[in-house]
Coordinates of C-alpha atoms in Angstrom, one line a residue:
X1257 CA -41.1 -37.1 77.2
X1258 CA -39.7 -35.8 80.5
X1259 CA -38.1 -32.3 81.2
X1260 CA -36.9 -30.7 84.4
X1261 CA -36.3 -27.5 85.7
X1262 CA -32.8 -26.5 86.1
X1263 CA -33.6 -23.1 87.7
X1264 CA -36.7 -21.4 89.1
X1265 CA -37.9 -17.6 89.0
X1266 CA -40.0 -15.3 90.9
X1267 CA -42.7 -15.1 87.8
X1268 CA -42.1 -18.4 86.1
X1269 CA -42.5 -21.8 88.5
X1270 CA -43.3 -20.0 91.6
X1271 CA -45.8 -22.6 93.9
X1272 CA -48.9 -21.1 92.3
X1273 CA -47.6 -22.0 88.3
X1274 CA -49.2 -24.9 86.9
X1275 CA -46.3 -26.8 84.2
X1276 CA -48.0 -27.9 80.8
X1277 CA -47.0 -31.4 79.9
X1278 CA -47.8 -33.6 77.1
X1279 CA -51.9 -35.8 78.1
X1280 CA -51.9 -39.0 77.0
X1281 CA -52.3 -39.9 73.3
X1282 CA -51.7 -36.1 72.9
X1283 CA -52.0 -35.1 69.0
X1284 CA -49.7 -32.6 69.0
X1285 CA -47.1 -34.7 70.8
X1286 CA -44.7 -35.4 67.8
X1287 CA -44.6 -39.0 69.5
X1288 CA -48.1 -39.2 68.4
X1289 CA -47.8 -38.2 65.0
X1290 CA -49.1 -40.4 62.3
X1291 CA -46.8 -42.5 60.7
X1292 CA -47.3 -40.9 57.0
X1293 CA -45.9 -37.3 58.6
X1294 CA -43.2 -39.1 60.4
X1295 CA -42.3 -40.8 57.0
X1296 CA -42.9 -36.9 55.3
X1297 CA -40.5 -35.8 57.9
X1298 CA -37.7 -38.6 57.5
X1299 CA -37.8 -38.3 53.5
X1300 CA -36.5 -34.3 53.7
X1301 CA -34.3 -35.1 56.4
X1302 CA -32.6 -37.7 54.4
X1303 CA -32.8 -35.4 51.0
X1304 CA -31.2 -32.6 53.9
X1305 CA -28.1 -35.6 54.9
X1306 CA -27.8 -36.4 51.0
X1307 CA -27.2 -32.5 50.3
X1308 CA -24.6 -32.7 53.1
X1309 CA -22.6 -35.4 52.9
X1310 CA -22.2 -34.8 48.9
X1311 CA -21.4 -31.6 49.2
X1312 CA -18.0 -33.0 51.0
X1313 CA -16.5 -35.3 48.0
X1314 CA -18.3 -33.2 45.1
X1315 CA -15.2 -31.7 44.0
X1316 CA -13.1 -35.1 44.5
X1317 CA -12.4 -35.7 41.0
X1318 CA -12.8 -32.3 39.8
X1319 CA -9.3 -30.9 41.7
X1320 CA -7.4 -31.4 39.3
X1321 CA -9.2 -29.5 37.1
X1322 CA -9.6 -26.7 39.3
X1323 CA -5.8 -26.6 40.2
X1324 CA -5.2 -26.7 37.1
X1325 CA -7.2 -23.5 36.1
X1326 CA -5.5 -21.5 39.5
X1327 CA -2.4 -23.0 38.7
X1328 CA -2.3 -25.0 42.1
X1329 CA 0.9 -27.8 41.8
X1330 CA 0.9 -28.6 45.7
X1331 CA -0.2 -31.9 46.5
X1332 CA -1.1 -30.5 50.1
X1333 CA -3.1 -28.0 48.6
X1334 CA -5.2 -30.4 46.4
X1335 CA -6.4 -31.5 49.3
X1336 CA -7.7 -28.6 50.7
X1337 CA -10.9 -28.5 48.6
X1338 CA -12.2 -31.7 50.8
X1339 CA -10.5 -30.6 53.8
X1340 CA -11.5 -26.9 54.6
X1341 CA -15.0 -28.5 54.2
X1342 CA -14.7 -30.9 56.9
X1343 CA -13.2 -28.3 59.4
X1344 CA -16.6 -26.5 58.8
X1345 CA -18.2 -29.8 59.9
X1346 CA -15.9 -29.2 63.1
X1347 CA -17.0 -26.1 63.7
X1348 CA -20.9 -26.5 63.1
X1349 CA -22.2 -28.9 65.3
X1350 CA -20.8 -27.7 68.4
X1351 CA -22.7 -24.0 67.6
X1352 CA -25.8 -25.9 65.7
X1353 CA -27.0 -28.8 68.3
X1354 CA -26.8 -27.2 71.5
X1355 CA -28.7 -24.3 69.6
X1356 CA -31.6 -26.5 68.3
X1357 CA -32.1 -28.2 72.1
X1358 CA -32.7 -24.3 72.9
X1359 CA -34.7 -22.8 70.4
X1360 CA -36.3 -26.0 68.3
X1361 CA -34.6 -27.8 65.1
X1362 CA -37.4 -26.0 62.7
X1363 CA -36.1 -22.6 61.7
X1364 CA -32.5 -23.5 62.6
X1365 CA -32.5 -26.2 60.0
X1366 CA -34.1 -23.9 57.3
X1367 CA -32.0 -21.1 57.6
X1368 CA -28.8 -23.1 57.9
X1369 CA -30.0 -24.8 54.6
X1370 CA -30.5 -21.8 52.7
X1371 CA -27.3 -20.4 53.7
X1372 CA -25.4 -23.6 52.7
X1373 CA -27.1 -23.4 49.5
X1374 CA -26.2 -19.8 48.8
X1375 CA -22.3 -20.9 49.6
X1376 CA -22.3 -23.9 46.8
X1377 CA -23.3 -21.3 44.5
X1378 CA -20.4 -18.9 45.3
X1379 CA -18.6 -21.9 44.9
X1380 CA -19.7 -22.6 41.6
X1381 CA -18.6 -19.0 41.1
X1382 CA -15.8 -18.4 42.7
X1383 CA -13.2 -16.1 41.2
X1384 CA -9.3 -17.1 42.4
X1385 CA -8.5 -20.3 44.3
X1386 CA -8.3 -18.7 47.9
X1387 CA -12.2 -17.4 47.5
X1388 CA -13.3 -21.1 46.3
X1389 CA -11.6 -22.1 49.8
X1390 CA -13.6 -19.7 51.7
X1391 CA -16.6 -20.3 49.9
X1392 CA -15.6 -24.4 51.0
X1393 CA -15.1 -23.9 54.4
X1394 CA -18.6 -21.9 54.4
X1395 CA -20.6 -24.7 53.1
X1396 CA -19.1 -27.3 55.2
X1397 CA -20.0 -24.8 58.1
X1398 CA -23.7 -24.5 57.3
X1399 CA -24.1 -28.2 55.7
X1400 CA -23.0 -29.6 59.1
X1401 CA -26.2 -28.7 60.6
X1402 CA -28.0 -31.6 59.3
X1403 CA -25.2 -33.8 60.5
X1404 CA -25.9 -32.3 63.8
X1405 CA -29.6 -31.8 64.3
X1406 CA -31.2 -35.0 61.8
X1407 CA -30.2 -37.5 64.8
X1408 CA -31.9 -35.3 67.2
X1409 CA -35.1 -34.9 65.2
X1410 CA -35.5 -38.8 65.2
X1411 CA -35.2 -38.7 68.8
X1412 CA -38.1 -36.3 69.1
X1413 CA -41.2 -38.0 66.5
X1414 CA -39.9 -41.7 67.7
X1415 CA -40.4 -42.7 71.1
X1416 CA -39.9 -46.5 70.1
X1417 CA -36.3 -47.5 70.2
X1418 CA -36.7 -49.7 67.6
X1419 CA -38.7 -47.9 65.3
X1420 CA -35.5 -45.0 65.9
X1421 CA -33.0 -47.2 65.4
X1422 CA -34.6 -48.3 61.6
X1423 CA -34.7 -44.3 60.9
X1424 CA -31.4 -44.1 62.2
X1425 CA -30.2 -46.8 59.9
X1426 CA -31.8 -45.3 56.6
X1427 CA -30.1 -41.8 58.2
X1428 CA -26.5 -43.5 57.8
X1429 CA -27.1 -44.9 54.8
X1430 CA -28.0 -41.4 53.2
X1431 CA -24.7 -40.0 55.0
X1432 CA -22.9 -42.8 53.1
X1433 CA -24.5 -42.9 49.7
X1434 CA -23.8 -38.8 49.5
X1435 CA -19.9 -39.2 49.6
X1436 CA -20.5 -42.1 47.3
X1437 CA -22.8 -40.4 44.4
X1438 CA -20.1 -37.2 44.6
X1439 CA -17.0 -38.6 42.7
X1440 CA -18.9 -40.2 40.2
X1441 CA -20.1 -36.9 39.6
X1442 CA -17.2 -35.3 39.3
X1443 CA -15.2 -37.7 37.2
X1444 CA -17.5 -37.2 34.3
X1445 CA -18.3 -33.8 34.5
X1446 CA -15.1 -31.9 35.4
X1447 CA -13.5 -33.7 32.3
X1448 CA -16.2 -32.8 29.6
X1449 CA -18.1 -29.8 30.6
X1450 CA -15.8 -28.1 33.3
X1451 CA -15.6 -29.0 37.2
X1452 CA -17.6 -25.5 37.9
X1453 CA -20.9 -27.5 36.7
X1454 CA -20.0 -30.1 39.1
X1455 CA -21.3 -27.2 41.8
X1456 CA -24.1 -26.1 39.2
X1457 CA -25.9 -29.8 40.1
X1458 CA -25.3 -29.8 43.8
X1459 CA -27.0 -26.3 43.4
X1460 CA -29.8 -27.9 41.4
X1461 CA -30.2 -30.7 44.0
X1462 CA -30.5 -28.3 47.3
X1463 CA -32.3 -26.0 45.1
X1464 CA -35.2 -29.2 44.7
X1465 CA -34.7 -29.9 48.5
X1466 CA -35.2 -26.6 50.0
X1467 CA -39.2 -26.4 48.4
X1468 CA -40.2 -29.8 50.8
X1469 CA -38.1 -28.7 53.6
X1470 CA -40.0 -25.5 54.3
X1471 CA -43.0 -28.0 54.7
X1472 CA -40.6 -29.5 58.0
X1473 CA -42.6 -29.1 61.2
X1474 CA -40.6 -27.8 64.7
X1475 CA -40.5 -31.4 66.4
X1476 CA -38.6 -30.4 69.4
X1477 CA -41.1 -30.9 72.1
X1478 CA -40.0 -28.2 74.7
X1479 CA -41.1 -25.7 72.3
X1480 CA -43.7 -27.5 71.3
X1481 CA -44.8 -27.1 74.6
X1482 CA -43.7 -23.5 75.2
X1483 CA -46.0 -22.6 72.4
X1484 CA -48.8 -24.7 73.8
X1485 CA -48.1 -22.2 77.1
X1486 CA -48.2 -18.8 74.9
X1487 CA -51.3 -20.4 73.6
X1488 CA -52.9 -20.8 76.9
X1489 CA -51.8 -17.6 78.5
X1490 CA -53.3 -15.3 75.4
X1491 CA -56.7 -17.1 75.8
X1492 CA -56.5 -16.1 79.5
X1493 CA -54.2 -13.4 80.4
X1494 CA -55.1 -14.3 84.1
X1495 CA -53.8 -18.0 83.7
X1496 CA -50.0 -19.0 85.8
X1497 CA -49.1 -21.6 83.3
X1498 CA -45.9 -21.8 82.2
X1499 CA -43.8 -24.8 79.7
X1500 CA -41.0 -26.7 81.0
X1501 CA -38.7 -25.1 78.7
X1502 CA -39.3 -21.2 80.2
X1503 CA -38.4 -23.0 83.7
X1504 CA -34.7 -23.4 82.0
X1505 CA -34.7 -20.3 80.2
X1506 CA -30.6 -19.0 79.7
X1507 CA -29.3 -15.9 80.0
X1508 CA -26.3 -15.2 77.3
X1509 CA -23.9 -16.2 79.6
X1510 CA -25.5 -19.2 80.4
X1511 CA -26.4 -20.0 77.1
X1512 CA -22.6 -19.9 76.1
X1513 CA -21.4 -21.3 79.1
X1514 CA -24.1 -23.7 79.5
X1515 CA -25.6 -25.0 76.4
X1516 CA -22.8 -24.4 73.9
X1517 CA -20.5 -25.7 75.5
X1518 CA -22.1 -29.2 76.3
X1519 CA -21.1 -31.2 73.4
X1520 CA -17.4 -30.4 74.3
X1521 CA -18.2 -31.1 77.9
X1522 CA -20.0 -34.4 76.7
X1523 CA -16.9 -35.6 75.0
X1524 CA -14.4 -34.8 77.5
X1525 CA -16.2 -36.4 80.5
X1526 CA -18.4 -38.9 79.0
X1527 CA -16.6 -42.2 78.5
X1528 CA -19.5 -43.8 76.4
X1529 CA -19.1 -40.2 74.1
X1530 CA -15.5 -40.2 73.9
X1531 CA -14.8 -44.0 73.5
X1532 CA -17.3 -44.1 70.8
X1533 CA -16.2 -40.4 68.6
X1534 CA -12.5 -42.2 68.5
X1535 CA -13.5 -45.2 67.1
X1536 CA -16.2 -43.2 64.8
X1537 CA -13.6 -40.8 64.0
X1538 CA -11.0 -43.3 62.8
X1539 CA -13.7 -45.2 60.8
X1540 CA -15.0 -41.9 59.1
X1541 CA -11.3 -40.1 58.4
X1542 CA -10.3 -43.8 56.9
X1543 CA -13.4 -43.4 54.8
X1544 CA -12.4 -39.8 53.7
X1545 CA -8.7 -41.0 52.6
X1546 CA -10.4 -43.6 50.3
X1547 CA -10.7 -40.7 48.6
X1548 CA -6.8 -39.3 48.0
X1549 CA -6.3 -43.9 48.5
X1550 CA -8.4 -44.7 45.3
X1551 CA -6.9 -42.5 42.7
X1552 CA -3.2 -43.7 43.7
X1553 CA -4.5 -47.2 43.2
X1554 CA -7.0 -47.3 41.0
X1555 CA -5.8 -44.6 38.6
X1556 CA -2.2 -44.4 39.3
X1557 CA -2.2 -48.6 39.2
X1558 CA -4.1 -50.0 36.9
X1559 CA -4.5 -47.0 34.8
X1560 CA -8.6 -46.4 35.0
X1561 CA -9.8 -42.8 34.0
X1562 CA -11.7 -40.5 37.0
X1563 CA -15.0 -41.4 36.0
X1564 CA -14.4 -45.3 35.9
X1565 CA -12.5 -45.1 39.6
X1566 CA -15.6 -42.8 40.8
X1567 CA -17.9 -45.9 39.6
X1568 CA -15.5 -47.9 41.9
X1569 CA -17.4 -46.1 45.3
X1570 CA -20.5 -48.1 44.3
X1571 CA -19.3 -51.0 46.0
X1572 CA -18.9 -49.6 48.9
X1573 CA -22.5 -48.7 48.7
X1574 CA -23.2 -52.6 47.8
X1575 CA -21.8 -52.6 51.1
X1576 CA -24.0 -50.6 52.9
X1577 CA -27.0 -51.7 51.4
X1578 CA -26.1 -55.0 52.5
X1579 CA -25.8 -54.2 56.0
X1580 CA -29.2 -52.6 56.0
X1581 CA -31.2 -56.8 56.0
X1582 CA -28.8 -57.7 58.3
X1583 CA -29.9 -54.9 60.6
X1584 CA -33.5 -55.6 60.0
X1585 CA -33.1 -59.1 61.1
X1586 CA -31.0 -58.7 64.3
X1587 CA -34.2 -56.0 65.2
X1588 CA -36.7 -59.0 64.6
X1589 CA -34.4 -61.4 66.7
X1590 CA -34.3 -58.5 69.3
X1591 CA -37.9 -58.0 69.1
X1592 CA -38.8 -62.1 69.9
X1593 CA -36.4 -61.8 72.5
X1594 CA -38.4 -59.2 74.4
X1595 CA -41.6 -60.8 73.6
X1596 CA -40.1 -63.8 75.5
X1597 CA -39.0 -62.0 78.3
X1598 CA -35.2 -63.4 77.3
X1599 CA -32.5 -62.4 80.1
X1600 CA -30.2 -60.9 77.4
X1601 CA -32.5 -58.6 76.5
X1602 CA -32.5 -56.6 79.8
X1603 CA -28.9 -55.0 79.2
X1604 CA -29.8 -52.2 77.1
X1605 CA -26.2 -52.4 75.2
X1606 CA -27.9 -55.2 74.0
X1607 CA -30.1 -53.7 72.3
X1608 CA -27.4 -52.0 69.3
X1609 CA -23.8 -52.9 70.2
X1610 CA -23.8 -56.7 68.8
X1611 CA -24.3 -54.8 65.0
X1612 CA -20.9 -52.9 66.0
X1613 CA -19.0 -56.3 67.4
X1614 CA -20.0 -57.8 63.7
X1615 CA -18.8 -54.7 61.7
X1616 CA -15.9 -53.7 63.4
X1617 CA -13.6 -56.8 62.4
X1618 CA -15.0 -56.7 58.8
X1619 CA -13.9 -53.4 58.3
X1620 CA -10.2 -53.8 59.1
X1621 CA -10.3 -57.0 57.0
X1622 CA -11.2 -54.6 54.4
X1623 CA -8.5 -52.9 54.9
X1624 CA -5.9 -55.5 54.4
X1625 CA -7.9 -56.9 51.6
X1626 CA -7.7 -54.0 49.6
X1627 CA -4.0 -53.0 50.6
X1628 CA -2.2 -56.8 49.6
X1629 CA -4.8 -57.4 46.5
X1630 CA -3.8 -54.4 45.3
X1631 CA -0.7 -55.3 43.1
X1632 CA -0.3 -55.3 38.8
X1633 CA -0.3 -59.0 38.9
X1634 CA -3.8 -59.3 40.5
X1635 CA -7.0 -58.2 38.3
X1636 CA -8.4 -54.3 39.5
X1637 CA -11.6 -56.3 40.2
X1638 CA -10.3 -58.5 43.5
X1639 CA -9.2 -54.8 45.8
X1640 CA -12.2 -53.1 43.8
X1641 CA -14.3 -55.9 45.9
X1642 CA -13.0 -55.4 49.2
X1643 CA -15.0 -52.4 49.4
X1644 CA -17.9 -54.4 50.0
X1645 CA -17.1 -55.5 53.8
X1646 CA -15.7 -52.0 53.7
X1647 CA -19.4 -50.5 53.5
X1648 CA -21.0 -53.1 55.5
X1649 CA -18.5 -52.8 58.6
X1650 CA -18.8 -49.1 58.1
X1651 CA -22.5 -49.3 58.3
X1652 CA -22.6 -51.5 61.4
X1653 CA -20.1 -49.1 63.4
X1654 CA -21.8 -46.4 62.5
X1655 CA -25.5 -47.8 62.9
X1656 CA -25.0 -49.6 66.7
X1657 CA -22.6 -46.2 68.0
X1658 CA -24.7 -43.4 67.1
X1659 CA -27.9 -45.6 67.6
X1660 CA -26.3 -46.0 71.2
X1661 CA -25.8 -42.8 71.8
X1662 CA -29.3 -41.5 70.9
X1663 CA -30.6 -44.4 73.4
X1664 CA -28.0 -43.6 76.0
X1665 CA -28.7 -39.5 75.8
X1666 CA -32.2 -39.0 74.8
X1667 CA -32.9 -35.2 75.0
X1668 CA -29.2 -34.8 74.8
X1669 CA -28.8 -36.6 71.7
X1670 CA -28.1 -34.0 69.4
X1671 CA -25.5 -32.9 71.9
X1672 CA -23.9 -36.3 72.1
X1673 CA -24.1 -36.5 68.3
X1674 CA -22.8 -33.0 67.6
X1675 CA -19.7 -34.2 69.5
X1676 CA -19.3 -37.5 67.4
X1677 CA -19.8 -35.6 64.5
X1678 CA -17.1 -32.2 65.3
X1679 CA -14.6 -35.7 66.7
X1680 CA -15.0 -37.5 63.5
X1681 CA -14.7 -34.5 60.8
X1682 CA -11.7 -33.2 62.8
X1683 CA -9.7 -36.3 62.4
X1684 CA -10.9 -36.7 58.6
X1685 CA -9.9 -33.2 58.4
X1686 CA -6.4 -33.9 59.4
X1687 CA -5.8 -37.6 58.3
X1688 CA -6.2 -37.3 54.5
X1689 CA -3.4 -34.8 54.4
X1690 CA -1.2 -37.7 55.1
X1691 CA -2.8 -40.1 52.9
X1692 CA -0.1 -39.6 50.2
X1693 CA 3.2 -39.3 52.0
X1694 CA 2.2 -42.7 53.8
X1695 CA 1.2 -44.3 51.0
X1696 CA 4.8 -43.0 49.1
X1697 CA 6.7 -44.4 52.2
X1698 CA 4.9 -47.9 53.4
X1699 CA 3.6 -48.4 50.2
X1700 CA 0.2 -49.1 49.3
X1701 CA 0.1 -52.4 51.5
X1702 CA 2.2 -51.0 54.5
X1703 CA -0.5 -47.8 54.4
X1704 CA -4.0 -50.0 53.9
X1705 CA -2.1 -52.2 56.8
X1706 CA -1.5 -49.4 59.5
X1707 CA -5.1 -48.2 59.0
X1708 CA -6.2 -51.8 59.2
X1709 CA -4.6 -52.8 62.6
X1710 CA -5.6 -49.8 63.9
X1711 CA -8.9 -50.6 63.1
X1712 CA -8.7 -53.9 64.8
X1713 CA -7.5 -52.7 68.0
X1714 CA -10.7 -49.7 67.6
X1715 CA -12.4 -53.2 67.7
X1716 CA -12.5 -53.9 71.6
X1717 CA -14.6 -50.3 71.9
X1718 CA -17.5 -51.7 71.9
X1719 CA -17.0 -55.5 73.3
X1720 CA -16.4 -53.3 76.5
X1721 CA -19.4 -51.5 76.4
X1722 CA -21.0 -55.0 76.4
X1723 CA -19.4 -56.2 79.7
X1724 CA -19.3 -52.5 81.5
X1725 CA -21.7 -50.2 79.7
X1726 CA -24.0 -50.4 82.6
X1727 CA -21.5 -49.7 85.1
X1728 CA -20.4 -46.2 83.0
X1729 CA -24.4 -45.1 82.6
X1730 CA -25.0 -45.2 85.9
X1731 CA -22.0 -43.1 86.8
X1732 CA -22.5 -40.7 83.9
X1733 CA -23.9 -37.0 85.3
X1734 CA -26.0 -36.2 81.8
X1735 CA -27.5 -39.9 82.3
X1736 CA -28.5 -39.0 86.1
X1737 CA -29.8 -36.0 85.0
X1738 CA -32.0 -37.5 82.8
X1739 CA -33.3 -40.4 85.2
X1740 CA -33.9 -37.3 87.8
X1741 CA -36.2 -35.4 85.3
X1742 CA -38.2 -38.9 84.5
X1743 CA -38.7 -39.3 87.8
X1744 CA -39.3 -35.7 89.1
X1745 CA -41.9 -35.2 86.0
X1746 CA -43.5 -38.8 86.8
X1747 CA -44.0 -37.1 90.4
X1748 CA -45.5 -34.3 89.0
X1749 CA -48.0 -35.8 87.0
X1750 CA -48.9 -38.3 89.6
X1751 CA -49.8 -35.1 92.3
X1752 CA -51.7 -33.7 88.9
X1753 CA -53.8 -36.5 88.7
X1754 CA -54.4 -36.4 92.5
X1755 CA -55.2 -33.3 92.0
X1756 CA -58.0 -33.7 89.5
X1757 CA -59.5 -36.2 91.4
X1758 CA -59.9 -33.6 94.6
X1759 CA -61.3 -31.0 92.0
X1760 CA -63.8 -34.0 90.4
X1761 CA -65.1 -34.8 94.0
X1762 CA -65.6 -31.0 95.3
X1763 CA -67.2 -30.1 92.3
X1764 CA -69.4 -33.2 91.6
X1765 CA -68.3 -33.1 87.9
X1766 CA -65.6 -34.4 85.9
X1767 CA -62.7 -32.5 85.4
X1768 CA -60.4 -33.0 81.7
X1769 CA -57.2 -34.2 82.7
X1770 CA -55.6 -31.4 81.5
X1771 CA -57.7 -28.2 83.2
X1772 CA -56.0 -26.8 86.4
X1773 CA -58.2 -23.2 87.4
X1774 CA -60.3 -23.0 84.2
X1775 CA -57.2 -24.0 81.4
X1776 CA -58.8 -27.0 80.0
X1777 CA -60.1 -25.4 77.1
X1778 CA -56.7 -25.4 75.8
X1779 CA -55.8 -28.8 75.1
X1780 CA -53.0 -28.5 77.4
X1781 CA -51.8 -30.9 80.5
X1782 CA -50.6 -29.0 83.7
X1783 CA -48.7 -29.7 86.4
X1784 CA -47.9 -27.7 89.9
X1785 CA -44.6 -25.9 89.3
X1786 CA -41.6 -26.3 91.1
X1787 CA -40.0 -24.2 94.2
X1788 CA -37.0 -23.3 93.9
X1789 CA -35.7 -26.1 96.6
X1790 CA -34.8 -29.0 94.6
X1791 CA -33.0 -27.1 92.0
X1792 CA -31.5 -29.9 89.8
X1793 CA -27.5 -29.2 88.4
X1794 CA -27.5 -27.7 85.0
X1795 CA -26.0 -29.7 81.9

């Protein structure tokens, strides 16, 4: 784990400050972690993404049944149930990510949790049609901050790409399967014991989620670090020691101009982050009109009732599921190919782009599969199927860009993420309003044929990244910043150990690794701190 200082102080980093820093095989480095904690940790982060993403299609099949009890007859308001929740997932991550890469993902995930849960239960109560909205837009708010923070935690407790990128994959498919669950859901209980119980069982789930998550350790190694430093300082009040995290400590302003604002800055100049949220975004807002798409075909069509359409989703998830072996073998081919030293190997798009290059054309076939199948004469069964490739193109998109990302941005990843996620809920926000109107005028094959050639041409995203991924890394300023801090911290704990080995030969005894002037008792690595020359360009 490296880390950098972005600004120095009289009283923290002066020359005499010695930096604490993670010692080899360090226990409390979440790296080190054993793997049944790290498997603890993954299971409530995926029951956290489950809550989440549910909560977004859980009244799907039920708005008809609400509008019907607020006497709502607007099409464009029907929607807003689904919508309003997906402009909270706008708004979320950009206050939520840069926030946990401040002040740890721990209590920020708790209390966001808590709060989203207290929202689905005023939804569950909600007394007129414009308070259920509020009470929508709230949850979305406070349910993006899994969505935002999950991708980051995976980055802390897994320093193996690969062993990430497996987590990462079991991460999407909980972000898929929640959506998916929801309108089944729904379609059976809005019709037979009213759509407020629909809420009442997302209320039970996050109520049964919220006892394991307060068990969720702070994984976020700068403040794993800073309290290392507290810990230090309070068993010797004498002691300079300071963590690498009080070295970039913000001030308000600079904690709103600084660190807030960075997944906005990340997706405006960051071609790797803004290439990759357009084609996400277009792949997720497609997603959310299935929604609004499957009830015009499926019920409207061939005449099926809400519950039977809501089964329909579950091929979809076939199609996710079915993308998880094939993810698993291209990690074992990518594995042997490093074990043999293979050329190929050395590009580090390498490592996750080929899943998207396989995905990508499968879902706009999808697309046109279920748009000219989809017809009286042809059996419900053939356009139910094309939700198969559907799921697994999804999957692959989703698995090799945001797996790419996490690789390309490291400690920035929840950043980088938090701007995928706001770019992608924006433009699902926005694109199942149309869903109907375009499916009234092009019909159900023109529609499903729009989305699926612009699909195709989302296709060449990351074939480019392929051939001049490289090129744009080296040239991006959060990737230099990173390489700086390796190297700068790399420096530091080389003069450490120099350091020791002076203090070992003037004293005739051996020195732990990680004493500097009488610390070593704490368990703690040090490093000289910084001057302020050198200060390194804040991001």
């Amino acid at each position: 784990m490296s880390f950098g200082n972005n600004e120095s102080s009289s009283t923290l980093g002066g020359s005499e400050d010695s930096i604490v820093c993670w010692e080899e095989k360090d226990p409390e480095n979440p790296y080190n972690w054993s793997s049944g904690k790290k498997s603890g940790i993954r299971l409530i982060t995926m029951m956290l993404i489950i809550n989440s993403t549910m909560g977004s299609a859980l009244p799907s099949n039920a708005i008809p049944f609400i509008a019907a009890e607020w006497g709502i007859t607007s099409q464009q308001q029907e929607v807003l149930p689904i919508s309003v929740y997906l402009i909270g997932y706008v708004m979320g991550p950009i206050l939520w990510a840069p926030l946990s890469e401040q002040y740890g993902r721990r209590n920020l995930t708790i209390g966001t949790f808590i709060t989203f849960t207290l929202f689905t239960l005023a939804c569950a109560l909600a007394p007129s049609w414009p308070a259920f909205l509020i009470f929508r837009l709230f949850s979305g708010v406070f349910a993006s901050a899994p969505i935002a923070i999950v991708t980051g935690i995976y980055a802390d407790i897994y320093g193996d790409p690969r062993t990430r990128g497996r987590s990462m994959g079991m991460f999407l498919a909980a972000t898929l399967f929640g959506p998916l669950f929801a309108p089944i859901v729904s379609g059976y209980c809005a019709p037979t014991i009213g759509w407020r119980w629909v809420f009442w069982i997302g209320l039970i789930y996050a109520g049964a989620t919220i006892v394991p998550l307060l068990f969720l350790p702070e994984t976020y190694g700068p403040v794993l670090l800073l309290r290392r430093a507290k810990r230090m300082r309070k068993q010797d009040p004498s002691a300079r020691v300071v963590a690498p995290h009080e070295l970039e400590e913000k001030s308000l302003k600079e904690l709103a101009t600084v660190v807030l604002t960075r997944p906005i800055r990340m997706i405006i100049f960051e071609p790797i982050v803004n290439t990759s949220c357009a084609y996400l975004a277009l792949c997720y807002a497609i997603f959310y009109m299935t929604f609004e798409a499957y009830p015009i075909i499926f019920q409207g069509l061939y005449k099926l009732s809400p519950g039977e359409c809501g089964l329909l989703y579950l091929t979809i998830g076939a199609g996710c599921l079915l993308s998880l072996p094939v993810f698993f073998i291209y990690d074992n081919i990518l594995r042997n190919a490093y074990e043999h030293d293979a050329p190929w190997t050395r590009k580090e798009e390498y490592r996750r782009l080929p899943l998207a290059c396989i995905g990508g054309p499968m879902f706009a076939i999808s697309l046109f599969w279920l748009g000219w199948t989809s017809r009286q004469d042809v059996h419900f069964v053939v356009p139910m199927l094309a939700g198969i490739p559907f799921g697994f193109g999804f999957m692959c998109i989703f698995q090799a860009l945001l797996n790419y990302l996490t690789d390309a941005y490291e400690i920035f990843a929840a950043s980088a993420n938090a701007a995928a996620s706001c770019s992608r809920s924006l433009l699902a926000t926005v694109l199942p309003l149309a869903t109907t109107p375009m499916f009234a005028r092009l019909g159900i094959s023109g529609g499903c044929s729009l989305l699926g050639g612009l699909s195709m041409l989302m296709c060449a995203i990351p074939f480019v990244f392929l051939w001049q991924g490289e090129k744009i890394r080296a040239n991006s300023k959060f990737c230099l910043v990173l390489r700086q801090r390796k190297e700068e911290m790399a420096s530091r704990i080389e003069q450490q150990r120099r350091r020791t080995i002076r203090l070992e030969s003037a004293a005739g005894v051996r020195v732990k690794a990680g004493g500097v002037g009488g610390l070593s008792s704490s368990g703690g690595s040090t490093t000289q701190g910084p001057t302020a020359e050198g200060r390194m360009e804040d991001v």
